[in-house]
Short mmCIF file of C-alpha atoms in Angstrom, two decimals:
data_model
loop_
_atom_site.label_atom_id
_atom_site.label_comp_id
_atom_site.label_asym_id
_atom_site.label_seq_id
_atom_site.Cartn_x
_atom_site.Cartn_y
_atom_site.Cartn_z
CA UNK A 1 96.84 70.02 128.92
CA UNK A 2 99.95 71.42 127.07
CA UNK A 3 103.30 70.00 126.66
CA UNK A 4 106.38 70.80 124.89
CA UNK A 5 107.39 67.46 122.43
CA UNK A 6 110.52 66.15 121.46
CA UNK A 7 110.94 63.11 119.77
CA UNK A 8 114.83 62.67 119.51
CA UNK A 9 116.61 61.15 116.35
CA UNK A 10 115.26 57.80 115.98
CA UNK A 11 111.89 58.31 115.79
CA UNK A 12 111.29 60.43 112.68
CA UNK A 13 114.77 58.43 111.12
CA UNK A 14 112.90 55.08 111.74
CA UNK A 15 109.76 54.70 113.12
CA UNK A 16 106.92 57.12 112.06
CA UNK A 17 104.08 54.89 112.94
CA UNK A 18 105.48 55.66 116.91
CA UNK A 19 104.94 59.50 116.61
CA UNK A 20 102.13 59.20 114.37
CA UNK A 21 100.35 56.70 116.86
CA UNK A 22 101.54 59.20 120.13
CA UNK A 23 99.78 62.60 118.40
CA UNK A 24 96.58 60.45 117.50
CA UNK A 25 96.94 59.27 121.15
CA UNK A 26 97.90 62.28 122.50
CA UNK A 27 94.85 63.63 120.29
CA UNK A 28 92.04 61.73 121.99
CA UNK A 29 93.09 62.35 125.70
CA UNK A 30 92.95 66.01 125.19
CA UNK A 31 96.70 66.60 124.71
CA UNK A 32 98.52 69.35 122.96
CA UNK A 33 101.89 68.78 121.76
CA UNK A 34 104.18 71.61 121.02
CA UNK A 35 106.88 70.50 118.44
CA UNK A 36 110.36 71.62 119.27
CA UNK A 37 111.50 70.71 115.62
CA UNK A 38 114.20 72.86 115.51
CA UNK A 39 116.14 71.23 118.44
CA UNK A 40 118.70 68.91 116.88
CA UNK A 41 120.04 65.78 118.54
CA UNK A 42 120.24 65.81 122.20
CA UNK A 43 123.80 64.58 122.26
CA UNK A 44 123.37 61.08 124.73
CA UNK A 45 125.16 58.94 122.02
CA UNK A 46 128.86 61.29 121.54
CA UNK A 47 128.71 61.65 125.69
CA UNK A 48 131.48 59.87 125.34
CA UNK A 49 133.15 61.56 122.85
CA UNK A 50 132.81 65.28 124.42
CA UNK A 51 130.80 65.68 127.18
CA UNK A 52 131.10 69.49 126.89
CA UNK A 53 129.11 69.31 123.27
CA UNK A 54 126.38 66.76 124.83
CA UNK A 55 125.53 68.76 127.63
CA UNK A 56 125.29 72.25 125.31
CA UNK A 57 122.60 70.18 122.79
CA UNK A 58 120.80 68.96 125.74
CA UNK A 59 120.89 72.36 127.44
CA UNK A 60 119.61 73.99 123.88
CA UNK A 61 116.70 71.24 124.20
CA UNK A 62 115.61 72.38 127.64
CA UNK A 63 116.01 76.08 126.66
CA UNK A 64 113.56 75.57 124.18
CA UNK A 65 110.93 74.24 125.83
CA UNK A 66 111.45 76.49 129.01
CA UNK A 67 110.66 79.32 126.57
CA UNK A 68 107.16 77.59 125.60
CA UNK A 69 106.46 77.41 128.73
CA UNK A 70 105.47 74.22 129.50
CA UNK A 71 106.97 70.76 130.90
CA UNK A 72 108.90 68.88 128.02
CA UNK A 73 107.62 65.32 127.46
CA UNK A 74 110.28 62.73 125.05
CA UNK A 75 108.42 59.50 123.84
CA UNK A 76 112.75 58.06 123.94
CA UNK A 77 113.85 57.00 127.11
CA UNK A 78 117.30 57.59 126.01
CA UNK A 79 116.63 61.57 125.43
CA UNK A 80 114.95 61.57 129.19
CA UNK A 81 117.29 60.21 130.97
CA UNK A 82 120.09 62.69 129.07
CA UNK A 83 117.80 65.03 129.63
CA UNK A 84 117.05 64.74 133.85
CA UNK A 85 121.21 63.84 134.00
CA UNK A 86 121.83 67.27 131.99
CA UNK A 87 119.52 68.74 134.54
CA UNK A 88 120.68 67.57 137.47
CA UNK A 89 124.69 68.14 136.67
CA UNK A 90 123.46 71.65 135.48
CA UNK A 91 122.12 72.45 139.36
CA UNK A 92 125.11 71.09 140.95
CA UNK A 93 127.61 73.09 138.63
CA UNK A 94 126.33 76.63 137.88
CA UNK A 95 129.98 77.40 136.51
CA UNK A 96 128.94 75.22 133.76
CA UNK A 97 125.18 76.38 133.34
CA UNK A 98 126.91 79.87 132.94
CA UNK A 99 129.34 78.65 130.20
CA UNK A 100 126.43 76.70 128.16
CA UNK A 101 123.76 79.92 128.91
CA UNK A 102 126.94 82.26 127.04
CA UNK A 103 126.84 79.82 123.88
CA UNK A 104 122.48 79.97 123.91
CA UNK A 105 122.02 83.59 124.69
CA UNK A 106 123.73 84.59 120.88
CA UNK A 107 120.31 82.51 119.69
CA UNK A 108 118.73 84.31 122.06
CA UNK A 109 117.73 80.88 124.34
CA UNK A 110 118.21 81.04 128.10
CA UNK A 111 118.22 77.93 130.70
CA UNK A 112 117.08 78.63 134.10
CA UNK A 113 116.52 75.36 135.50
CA UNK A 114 112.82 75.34 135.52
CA UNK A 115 111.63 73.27 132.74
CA UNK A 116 109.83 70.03 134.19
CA UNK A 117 111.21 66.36 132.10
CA UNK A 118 108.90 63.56 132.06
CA UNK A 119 108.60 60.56 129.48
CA UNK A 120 105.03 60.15 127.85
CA UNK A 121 104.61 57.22 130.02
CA UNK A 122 105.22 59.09 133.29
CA UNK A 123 102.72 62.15 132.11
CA UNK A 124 99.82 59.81 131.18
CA UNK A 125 100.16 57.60 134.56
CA UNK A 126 100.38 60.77 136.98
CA UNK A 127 99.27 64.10 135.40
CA UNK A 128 96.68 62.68 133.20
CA UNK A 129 95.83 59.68 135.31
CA UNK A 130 94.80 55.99 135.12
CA UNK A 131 90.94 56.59 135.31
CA UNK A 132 90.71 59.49 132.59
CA UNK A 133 92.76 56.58 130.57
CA UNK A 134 90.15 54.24 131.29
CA UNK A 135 87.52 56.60 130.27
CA UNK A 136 88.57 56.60 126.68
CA UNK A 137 88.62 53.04 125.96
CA UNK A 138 85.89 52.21 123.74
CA UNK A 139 87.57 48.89 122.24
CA UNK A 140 88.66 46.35 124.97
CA UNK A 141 91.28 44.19 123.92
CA UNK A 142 90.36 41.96 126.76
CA UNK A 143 92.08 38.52 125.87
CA UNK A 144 95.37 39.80 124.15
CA UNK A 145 98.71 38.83 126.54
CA UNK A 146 101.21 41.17 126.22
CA UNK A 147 104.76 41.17 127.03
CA UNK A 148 106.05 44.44 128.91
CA UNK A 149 109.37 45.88 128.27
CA UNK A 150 109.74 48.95 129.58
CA UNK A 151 113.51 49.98 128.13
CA UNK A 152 116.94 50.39 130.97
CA UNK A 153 116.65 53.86 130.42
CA UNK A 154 113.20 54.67 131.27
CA UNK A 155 112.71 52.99 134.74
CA UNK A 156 116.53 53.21 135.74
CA UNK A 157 117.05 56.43 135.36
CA UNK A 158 117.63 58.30 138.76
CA UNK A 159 114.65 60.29 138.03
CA UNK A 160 112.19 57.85 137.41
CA UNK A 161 113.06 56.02 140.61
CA UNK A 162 111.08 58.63 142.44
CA UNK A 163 107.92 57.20 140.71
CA UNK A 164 108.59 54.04 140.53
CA UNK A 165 110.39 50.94 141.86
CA UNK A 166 113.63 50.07 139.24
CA UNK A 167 113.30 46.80 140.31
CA UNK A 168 109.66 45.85 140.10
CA UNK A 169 108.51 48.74 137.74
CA UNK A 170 104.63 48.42 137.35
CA UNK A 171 103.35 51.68 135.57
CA UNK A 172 103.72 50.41 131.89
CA UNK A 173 102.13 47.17 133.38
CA UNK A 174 99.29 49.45 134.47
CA UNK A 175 98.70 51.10 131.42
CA UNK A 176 98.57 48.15 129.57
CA UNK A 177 96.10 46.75 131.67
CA UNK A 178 93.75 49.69 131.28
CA UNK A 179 92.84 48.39 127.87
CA UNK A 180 92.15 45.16 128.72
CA UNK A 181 94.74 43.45 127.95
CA UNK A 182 96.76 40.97 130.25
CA UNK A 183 100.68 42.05 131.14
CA UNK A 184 102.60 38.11 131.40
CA UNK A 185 105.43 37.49 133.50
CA UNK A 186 108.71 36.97 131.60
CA UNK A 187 112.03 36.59 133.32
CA UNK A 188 114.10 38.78 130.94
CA UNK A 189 111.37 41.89 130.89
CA UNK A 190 114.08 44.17 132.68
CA UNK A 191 117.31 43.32 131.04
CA UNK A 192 118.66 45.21 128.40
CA UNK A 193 117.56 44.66 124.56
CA UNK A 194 120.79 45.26 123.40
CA UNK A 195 119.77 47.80 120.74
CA UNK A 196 122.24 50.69 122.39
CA UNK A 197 125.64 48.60 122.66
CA UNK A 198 128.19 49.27 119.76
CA UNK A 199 128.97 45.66 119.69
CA UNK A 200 127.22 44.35 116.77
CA UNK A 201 127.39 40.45 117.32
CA UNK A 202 126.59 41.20 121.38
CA UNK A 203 123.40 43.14 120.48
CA UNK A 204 121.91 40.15 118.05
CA UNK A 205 122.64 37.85 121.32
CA UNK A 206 121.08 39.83 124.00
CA UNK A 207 117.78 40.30 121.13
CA UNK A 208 117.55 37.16 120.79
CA UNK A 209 117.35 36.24 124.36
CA UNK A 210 114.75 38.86 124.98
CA UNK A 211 112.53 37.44 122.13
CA UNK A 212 113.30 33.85 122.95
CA UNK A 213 111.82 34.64 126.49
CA UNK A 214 108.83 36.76 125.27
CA UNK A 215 108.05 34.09 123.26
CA UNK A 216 108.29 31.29 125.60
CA UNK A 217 106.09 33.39 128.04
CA UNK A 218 103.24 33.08 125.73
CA UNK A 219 102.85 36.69 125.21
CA UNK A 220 101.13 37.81 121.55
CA UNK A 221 102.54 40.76 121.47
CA UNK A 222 105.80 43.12 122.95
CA UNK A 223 104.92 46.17 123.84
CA UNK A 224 107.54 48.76 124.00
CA UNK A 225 108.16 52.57 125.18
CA UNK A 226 111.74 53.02 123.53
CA UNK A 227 112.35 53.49 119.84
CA UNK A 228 115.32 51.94 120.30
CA UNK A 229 113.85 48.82 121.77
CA UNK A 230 111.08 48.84 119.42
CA UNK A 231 113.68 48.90 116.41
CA UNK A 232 115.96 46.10 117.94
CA UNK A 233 112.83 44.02 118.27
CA UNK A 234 110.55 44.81 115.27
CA UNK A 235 113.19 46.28 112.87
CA UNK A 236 115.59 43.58 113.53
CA UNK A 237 113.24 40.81 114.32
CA UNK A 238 113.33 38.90 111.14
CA UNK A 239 117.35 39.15 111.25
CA UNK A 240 117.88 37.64 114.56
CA UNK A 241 115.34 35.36 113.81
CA UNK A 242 117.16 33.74 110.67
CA UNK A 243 120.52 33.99 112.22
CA UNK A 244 119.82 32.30 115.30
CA UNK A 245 117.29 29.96 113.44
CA UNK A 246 114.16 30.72 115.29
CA UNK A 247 111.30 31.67 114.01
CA UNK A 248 109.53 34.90 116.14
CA UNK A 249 107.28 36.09 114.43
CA UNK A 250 105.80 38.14 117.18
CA UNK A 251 104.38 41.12 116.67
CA UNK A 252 105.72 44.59 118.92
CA UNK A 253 104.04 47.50 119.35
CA UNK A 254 104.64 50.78 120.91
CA UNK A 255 102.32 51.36 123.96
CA UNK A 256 100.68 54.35 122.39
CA UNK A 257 99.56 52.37 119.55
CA UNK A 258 98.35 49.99 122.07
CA UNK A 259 96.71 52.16 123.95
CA UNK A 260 95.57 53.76 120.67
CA UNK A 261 93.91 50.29 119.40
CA UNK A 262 92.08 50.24 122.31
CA UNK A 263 90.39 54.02 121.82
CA UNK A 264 89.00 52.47 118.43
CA UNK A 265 91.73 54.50 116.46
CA UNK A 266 91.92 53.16 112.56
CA UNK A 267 94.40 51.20 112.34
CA UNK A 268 96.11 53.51 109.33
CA UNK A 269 96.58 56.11 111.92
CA UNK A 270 98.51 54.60 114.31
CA UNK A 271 101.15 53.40 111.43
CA UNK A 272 100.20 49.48 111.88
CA UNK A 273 101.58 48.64 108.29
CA UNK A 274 104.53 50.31 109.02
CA UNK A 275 105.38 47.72 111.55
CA UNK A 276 108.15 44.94 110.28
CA UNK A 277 106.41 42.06 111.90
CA UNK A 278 102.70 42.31 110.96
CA UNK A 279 100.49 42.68 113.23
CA UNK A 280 97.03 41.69 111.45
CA UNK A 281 97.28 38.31 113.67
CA UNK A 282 97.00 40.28 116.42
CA UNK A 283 93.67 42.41 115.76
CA UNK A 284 92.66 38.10 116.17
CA UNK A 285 93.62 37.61 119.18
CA UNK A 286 92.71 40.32 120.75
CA UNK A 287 88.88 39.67 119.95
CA UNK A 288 89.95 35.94 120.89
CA UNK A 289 87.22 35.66 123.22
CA UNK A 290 84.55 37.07 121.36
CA UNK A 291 85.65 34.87 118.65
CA UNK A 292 85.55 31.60 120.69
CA UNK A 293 82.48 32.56 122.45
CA UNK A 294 80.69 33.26 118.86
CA UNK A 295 82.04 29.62 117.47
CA UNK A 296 80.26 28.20 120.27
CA UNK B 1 151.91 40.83 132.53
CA UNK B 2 154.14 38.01 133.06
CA UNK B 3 153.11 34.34 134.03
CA UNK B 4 153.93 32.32 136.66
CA UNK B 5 152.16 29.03 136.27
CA UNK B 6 148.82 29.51 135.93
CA UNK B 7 148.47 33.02 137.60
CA UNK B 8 149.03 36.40 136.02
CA UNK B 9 152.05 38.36 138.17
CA UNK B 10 151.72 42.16 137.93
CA UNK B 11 154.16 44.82 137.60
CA UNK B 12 153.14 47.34 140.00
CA UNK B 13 155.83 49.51 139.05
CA UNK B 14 153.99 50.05 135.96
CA UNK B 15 150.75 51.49 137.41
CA UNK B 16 149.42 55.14 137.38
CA UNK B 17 148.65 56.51 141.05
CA UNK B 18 147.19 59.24 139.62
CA UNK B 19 144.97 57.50 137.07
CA UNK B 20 142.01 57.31 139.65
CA UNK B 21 142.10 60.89 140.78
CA UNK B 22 142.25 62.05 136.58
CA UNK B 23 138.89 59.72 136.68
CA UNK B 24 137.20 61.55 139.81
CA UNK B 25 138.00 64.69 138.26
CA UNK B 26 135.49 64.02 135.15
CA UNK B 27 131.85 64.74 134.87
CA UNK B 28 130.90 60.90 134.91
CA UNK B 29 133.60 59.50 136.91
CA UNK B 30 133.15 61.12 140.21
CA UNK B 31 131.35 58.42 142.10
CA UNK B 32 134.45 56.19 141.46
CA UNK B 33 136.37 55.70 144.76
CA UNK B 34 132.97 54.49 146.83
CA UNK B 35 133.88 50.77 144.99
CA UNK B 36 134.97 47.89 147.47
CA UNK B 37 134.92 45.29 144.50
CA UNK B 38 131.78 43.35 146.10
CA UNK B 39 130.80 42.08 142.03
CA UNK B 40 127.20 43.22 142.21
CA UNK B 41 127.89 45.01 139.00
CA UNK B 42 129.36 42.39 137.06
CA UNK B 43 126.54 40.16 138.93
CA UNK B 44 124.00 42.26 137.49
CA UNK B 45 125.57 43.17 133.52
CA UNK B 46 123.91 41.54 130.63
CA UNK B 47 126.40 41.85 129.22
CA UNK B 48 129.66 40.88 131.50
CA UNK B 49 129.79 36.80 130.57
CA UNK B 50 131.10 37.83 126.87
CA UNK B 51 133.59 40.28 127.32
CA UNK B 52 136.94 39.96 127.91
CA UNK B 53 137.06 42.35 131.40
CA UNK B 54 133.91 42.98 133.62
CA UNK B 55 132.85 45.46 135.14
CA UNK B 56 134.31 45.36 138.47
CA UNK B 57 137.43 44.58 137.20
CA UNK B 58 137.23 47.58 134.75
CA UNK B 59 136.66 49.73 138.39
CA UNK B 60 139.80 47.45 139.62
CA UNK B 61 142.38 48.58 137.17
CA UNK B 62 140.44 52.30 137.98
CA UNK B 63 141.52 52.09 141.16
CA UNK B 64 145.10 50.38 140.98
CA UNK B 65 146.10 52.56 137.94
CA UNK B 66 145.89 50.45 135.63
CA UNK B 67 145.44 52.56 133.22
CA UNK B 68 146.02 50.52 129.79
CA UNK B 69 143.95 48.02 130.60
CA UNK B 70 141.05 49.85 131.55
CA UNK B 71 141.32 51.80 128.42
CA UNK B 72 141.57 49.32 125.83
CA UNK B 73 139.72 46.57 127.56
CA UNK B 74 136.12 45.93 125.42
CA UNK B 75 133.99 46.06 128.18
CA UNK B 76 134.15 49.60 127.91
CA UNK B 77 132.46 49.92 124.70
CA UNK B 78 130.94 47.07 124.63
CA UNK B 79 128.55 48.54 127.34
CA UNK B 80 124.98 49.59 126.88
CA UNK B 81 124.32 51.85 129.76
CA UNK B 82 121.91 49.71 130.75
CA UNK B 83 122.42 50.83 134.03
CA UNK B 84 121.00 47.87 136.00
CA UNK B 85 124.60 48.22 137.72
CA UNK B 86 123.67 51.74 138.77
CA UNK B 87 120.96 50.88 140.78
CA UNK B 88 122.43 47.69 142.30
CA UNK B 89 125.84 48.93 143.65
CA UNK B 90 125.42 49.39 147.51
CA UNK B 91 128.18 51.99 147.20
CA UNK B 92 126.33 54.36 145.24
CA UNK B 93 128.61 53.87 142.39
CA UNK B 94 128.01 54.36 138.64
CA UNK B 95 130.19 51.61 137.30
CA UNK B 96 127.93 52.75 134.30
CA UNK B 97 128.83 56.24 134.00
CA UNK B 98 132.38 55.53 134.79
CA UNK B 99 132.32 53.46 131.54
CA UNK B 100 131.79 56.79 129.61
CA UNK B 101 134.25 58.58 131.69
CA UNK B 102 136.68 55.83 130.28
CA UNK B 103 135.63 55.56 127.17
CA UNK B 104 135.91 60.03 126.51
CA UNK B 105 139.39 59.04 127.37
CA UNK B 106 140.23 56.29 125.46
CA UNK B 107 138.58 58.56 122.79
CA UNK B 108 141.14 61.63 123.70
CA UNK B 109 143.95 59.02 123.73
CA UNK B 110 143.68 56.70 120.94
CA UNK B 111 140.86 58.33 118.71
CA UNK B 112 137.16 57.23 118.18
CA UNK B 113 136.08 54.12 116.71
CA UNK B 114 134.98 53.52 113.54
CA UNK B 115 130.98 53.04 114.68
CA UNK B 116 131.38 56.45 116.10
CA UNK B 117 132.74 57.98 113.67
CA UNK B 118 129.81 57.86 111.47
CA UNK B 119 127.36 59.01 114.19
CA UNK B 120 129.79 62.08 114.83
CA UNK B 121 129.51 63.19 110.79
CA UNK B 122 126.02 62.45 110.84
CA UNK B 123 125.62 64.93 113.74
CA UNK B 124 128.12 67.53 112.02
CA UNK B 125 125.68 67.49 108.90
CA UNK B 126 122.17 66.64 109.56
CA UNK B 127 122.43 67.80 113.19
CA UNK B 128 120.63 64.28 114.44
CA UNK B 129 122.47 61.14 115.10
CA UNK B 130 120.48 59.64 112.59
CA UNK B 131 119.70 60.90 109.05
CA UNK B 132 116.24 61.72 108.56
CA UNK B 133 116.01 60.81 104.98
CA UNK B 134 114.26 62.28 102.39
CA UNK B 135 112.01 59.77 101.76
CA UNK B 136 111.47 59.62 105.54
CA UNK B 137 110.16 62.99 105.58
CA UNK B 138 108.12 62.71 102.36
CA UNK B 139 106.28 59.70 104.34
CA UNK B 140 106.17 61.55 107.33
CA UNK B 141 104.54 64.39 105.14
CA UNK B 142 102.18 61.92 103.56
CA UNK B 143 100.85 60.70 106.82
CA UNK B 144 100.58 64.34 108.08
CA UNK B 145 103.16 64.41 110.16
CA UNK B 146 105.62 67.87 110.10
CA UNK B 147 108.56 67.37 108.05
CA UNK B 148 112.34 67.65 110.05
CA UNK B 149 114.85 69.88 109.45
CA UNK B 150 118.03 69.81 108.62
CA UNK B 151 121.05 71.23 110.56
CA UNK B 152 120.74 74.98 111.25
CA UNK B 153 123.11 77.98 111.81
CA UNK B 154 122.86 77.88 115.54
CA UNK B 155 123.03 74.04 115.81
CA UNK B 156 126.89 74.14 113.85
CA UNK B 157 127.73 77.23 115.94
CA UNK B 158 126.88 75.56 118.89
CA UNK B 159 128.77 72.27 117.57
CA UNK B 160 131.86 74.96 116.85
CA UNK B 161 132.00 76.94 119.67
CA UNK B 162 132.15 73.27 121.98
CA UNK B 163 135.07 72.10 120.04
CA UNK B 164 133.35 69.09 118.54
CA UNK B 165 134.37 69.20 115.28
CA UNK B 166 137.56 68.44 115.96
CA UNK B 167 136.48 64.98 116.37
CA UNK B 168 134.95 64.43 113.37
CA UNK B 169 137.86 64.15 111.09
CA UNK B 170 139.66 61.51 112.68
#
């Protein structure tokens, strides 16, 4: 199984143990990733500045991987849902494919519309499937809660609503559940994290709702599939956490270094100590079980 | 807006007709006319209870011409495409997407705010919205990851030849 892999801006600015986590994961399922290094932003945050410029870097993205050959997966939510909206605006106005195919063809790129988008999440629930996931779990974390948050632009995109119900999402709950590990309710799980608004003060309000609830839930851990999610509530944890006067202190991980834990991956190679919040507490309470079973 | 008592009276000599038909005519704005105000977005927006215009009265002054105060309100950037209202709207509206149709013209009108301003020279010069620092890609090296490039030729020619540079400088 090939894909073409782009991780967008925020993941090799910010969060290294994400990528390095999704190739070791990626790695053990039989995966090939193609980098497309050279690709550059894909333009979702100046949409509003010029559209034009956002849909010619997104367009340069899909040329890219059309000419490997092979569907283009994005670990960021954000870049998918650019990247399906590009897509779909693209078919409907081939006056404007024609103008962004005369700016690529001087690099020698060409979009014709066949490149297939898909977010890691949507690639291991359907091409690779649920049971060949279950397959390579060798370390059940059977025990551990986790809290789901599954990012607005991942299951609200109009693309992903083909898989998937916007409303009552359940594939990241799925996954989750295939190592073991127990998906809580929480009330907040779909609202917005805040990490994406430009108003400072209103994205420290809406985080702090969203932990205050994952907390309350009695979740051990967040698990995430947006960088940007991951960053408002790792990155920014211990921030929100002194301003508002709480203390957190709940670990979040991405789901691939979830799902990475429970494939008996070291710990060092799915970036653990590069998470803000540390996570050794957790490595506990996933064996919690065990542990309690051995005491008695 | 003058008072009268408690309400707000309107000029309506002051609105724009043609304001909703300029928003139609953009790449995001097109869905526009379907709303009937029924609230579901505002029902459904994190963020609506702390800003100073919601959402379906941002699609109100759309559709009455009310051009100023759709353009200056701070719902508009205050959003974060969250798009719960998206989904929600029975119309098939994207009270989300019209947000960024305002918001490219607020930006063509009165300029780009300061937060965006930074992201635009980042883009201009690394060719991400975020700089990948140095040390960033000497870890990323370290843990045997590939190292990211910089900007290239075709990434400013492409930045040229779609005029944004222009918006870089203020």
């Amino acid at each position: 199984m090939e894909y073409s892999y782009y991780m967008g801006c925020q993941v090799p600015a910010q969060l290294p143990n994400y990528d390095l986590a999704t190739r070791k994961v990626a790695e053990s399922l039989d995966i090939k990733l193609i980098d497309l290094l050279e690709s550059g932003c894909c333009g979702c945050v100046i949409r509003s500045v010029n559209p034009y410029t956002w849909i010619a870097l997104s367009t340069r993205i899909l040329a890219m991987a059309e000419r490997t050959k092979h569907d283009l997966i994005t670990i960021c939510p954000g870049c998918y849902t650019t990247l399906v909206e590009v897509q779909s605006i693209l078919s409907e106005k081939p006056s404007l494919r024609k103008r962004m195919n005369t700016i690529l063809e001087k690099e020698s790129l060409i979009y014709k519309g066949e490149v297939k988008v898909k977010h890691l999440l949507t690639a291991l629930y359907f091409d690779k499937g649920i049971e060949e996931i279950k397959k390579a779990v060798t370390n059940s974390l059977k025990g551990l809660k986790v809290a789901v948050h599954y990012g607005c632009h991942l299951n609200r995109s109009h693309d992903y609503q083909q898989y998937d119900d916007p409303e009552s999402p359940h594939i990241l709950d799925n996954i989750c559940e295939v190592t073991g590990a127990e998906s809580v309710y929480w009330p907040l799980k779909l609202w917005c994290c805040g990490g994406m608004t430009n108003d400072q003060e209103l994205s420290f309000k809406l985080g702090n709702m969203k932990l205050k609830d994952a907390k309350a839930s009695g979740a051990d851990c967040i698990v995430t599939a947006c960088p940007f999610c991951q960053i408002q509530f790792d990155n920014r944890q211990r921030y929100i956490s002194s301003r508002f006067n709480e203390d957190y202190n709940i670990p979040v991980l991405t789901f691939t270094q979830l799902l990475g834990l429970a494939f008996g991956i070291k710990e060092e190679d799915l970036g653990l100590q590069y998470n803000r919040v540390p996570v050794e507490e957790l490595a506990i309470a996933s064996n919690k079980d065990e542990r309690k079973r051995k005491e008695i | 807006m003058m008072k009268k008592g408690n309400v707000e009276v309107l000029n309506s000599s002051s609105f724009d007709p043609q304001f909703k038909f300029e928003v139609i005519r953009t790449l995001e704005g097109e869905t526009t006319l379907g709303c009937f105000q029924c609230g579901m977005c505002t029902a459904s927006c994190p963020l609506s209870d702390a800003v100073d215009v919601k959402p379906h009265q941002v699609m109100k002054d759309v559709l009455l011409g009310m051009k100023e105060e759709a353009l200056k309100c701070k719902m508009i950037w205050a959003c974060s495409f969250c798009l719960t209202c998206n989904i929600r709207c029975p119309q098939g509206v994207k009270p989300a997407n019209v947000m960024v149709a305002l918001k490219h013209m607020s930006v063509e009108q009165k300029g780009i705010p300061e937060s965006l301003q930074i992201v635009n020279e980042t883009i201009i010069k690394e060719g991400w919205s975020k700089r990948i620092t140095d040390f960033q890609n000497k870890r990323r090296v370290e843990l045997g990851l590939p190292e990211v490039p910089k900007v290239n030729k075709d990434l400013e020619r492409l930045l040229n030849e779609t005029g944004f540079k222009e918006y870089a400088g203020g």
